[in-house]
mmCIF file of C-alpha atoms in Angstrom:
data_model
loop_
_atom_site.group_PDB
_atom_site.id
_atom_site.type_symbol
_atom_site.label_atom_id
_atom_site.label_comp_id
_atom_site.label_asym_id
_atom_site.label_seq_id
_atom_site.Cartn_x
_atom_site.Cartn_y
_atom_site.Cartn_z
ATOM 1 C CA MET A 1 -9.839 141.300 -170.857
ATOM 2 C CA PRO A 2 -11.230 139.517 -173.899
ATOM 3 C CA ASP A 3 -8.490 137.802 -175.578
ATOM 4 C CA GLU A 4 -4.803 136.745 -174.625
ATOM 5 C CA ASP A 5 -3.098 139.331 -177.348
ATOM 6 C CA LEU A 6 -4.452 142.304 -174.618
ATOM 7 C CA MET A 7 -3.591 140.422 -171.658
ATOM 8 C CA GLN A 8 -0.239 139.954 -172.874
ATOM 9 C CA ALA A 9 -0.057 143.453 -173.797
ATOM 10 C CA GLU A 10 -1.617 144.529 -170.296
ATOM 11 C CA TRP A 11 1.439 142.371 -168.841
ATOM 12 C CA GLU A 12 4.109 143.534 -171.005
ATOM 13 C CA LYS A 13 2.828 147.441 -170.583
ATOM 14 C CA HIS A 14 1.680 147.690 -166.705
ATOM 15 C CA GLY A 15 2.715 144.499 -164.974
ATOM 16 C CA SER A 16 5.785 143.327 -165.623
ATOM 17 C CA CYS A 17 7.747 146.576 -163.638
ATOM 18 C CA TYR A 18 6.256 145.501 -160.314
ATOM 19 C CA PHE A 19 5.029 141.858 -160.293
ATOM 20 C CA SER A 20 7.052 139.294 -160.472
ATOM 21 C CA THR A 21 5.218 136.514 -162.617
ATOM 22 C CA PRO A 22 2.033 137.399 -164.569
ATOM 23 C CA THR A 23 0.034 135.298 -162.045
ATOM 24 C CA ASP A 24 0.456 137.954 -159.450
ATOM 25 C CA TYR A 25 0.039 140.307 -161.925
ATOM 26 C CA PHE A 26 -3.394 138.637 -163.061
ATOM 27 C CA GLN A 27 -3.839 137.619 -159.456
ATOM 28 C CA THR A 28 -4.174 140.931 -158.197
ATOM 29 C CA ILE A 29 -6.559 142.317 -161.232
ATOM 30 C CA GLU A 30 -8.917 140.036 -160.024
ATOM 31 C CA TYR A 31 -9.004 140.748 -156.511
ATOM 32 C CA LEU A 32 -9.440 144.444 -157.125
ATOM 33 C CA PHE A 33 -12.219 143.470 -160.423
ATOM 34 C CA ASN A 34 -14.114 141.359 -157.535
ATOM 35 C CA GLN A 35 -13.556 144.224 -154.595
ATOM 36 C CA LEU A 36 -15.864 146.377 -157.289
ATOM 37 C CA THR A 37 -19.517 146.067 -157.193
ATOM 38 C CA ILE A 38 -20.079 146.322 -161.202
ATOM 39 C CA PRO A 39 -23.388 147.767 -162.349
ATOM 40 C CA ASN A 40 -25.567 146.503 -164.431
ATOM 41 C CA ILE A 41 -25.092 148.679 -167.639
ATOM 42 C CA ARG A 42 -27.028 147.231 -169.690
ATOM 43 C CA SER A 43 -30.235 148.673 -167.967
ATOM 44 C CA ILE A 44 -29.238 151.893 -168.345
ATOM 45 C CA GLN A 45 -31.518 153.121 -170.980
ATOM 46 C CA GLN A 46 -29.238 155.780 -173.202
ATOM 47 C CA ALA A 47 -26.110 155.010 -171.339
ATOM 48 C CA THR A 48 -23.807 157.724 -171.951
ATOM 49 C CA PHE A 49 -20.025 158.468 -170.616
ATOM 50 C CA TYR A 50 -21.714 160.649 -167.068
ATOM 51 C CA SER A 51 -25.150 157.926 -166.273
ATOM 52 C CA ILE A 52 -22.150 154.888 -166.505
ATOM 53 C CA LYS A 53 -19.438 157.030 -164.503
ATOM 54 C CA ASN A 54 -22.704 157.764 -161.854
ATOM 55 C CA ALA A 55 -23.931 154.293 -162.159
ATOM 56 C CA PHE A 56 -19.842 152.991 -160.895
ATOM 57 C CA LEU A 57 -19.927 155.854 -158.270
ATOM 58 C CA ASN A 58 -23.222 155.424 -156.945
ATOM 59 C CA SER A 59 -22.500 151.219 -156.727
ATOM 60 C CA ASN A 60 -18.653 151.914 -155.257
ATOM 61 C CA SER A 61 -19.107 154.054 -152.627
ATOM 62 C CA ARG A 62 -15.117 154.504 -151.909
ATOM 63 C CA LEU A 63 -15.217 155.363 -155.652
ATOM 64 C CA PHE A 64 -14.036 158.802 -156.574
ATOM 65 C CA ALA A 65 -14.950 160.605 -159.940
ATOM 66 C CA SER A 66 -11.469 161.109 -160.488
ATOM 67 C CA ALA A 67 -10.427 157.565 -160.371
ATOM 68 C CA ILE A 68 -12.444 156.155 -163.366
ATOM 69 C CA ASN A 69 -12.305 156.851 -166.580
ATOM 70 C CA VAL A 70 -15.212 156.024 -168.920
ATOM 71 C CA TYR A 71 -14.494 155.891 -172.739
ATOM 72 C CA MET A 72 -17.199 155.760 -175.389
ATOM 73 C CA ASN A 73 -16.808 155.864 -179.008
ATOM 74 C CA ASP A 74 -17.891 157.778 -181.773
ATOM 75 C CA GLN A 75 -21.007 156.066 -182.341
ATOM 76 C CA GLY A 76 -21.995 156.547 -178.811
ATOM 77 C CA GLN A 77 -20.850 153.057 -177.512
ATOM 78 C CA LEU A 78 -19.350 152.250 -174.325
ATOM 79 C CA ASN A 79 -15.184 151.364 -175.388
ATOM 80 C CA GLU A 80 -13.394 150.600 -171.857
ATOM 81 C CA ILE A 81 -14.017 151.408 -168.603
ATOM 82 C CA ARG A 82 -10.391 152.146 -166.690
ATOM 83 C CA ILE A 83 -10.561 152.486 -162.278
ATOM 84 C CA CYS A 84 -6.835 153.769 -161.296
ATOM 85 C CA TYR A 85 -4.964 152.584 -158.242
ATOM 86 C CA ASP A 86 -1.790 153.774 -156.445
ATOM 87 C CA LEU A 87 0.764 150.998 -155.535
ATOM 88 C CA GLN A 88 -0.867 150.128 -152.167
ATOM 89 C CA TYR A 89 -3.811 148.933 -154.226
ATOM 90 C CA ARG A 90 -6.360 152.738 -153.145
ATOM 91 C CA PHE A 91 -8.306 154.379 -155.714
ATOM 92 C CA ILE A 92 -5.931 157.482 -157.065
ATOM 93 C CA SER A 93 -7.000 159.659 -159.540
ATOM 94 C CA CYS A 94 -6.290 158.502 -162.909
ATOM 95 C CA ARG A 95 -3.665 160.487 -165.101
ATOM 96 C CA GLN A 96 -6.034 162.195 -168.531
ATOM 97 C CA SER A 97 -5.247 160.425 -171.616
#
């Protein structure tokens, strides 16, 4: 999360209904992030939706294709990667948005 405004918005939208405090929410996010192997996306020549998604899938054996969404902007640059979990912190299929 690149800035405080985004962090606050994420807490309000996703964290406040399940977690008692923002600290609990952000500690859980950090824990989940640290459980992932983040591939070196910058080293991918011609990075595309598919190559980025496949890099994550190849680097994380328990992650499955419908549990990750990769968003690219109109110029084909990476905008966002979402990994979806259930309330027990298991990978789950993402809802389409």
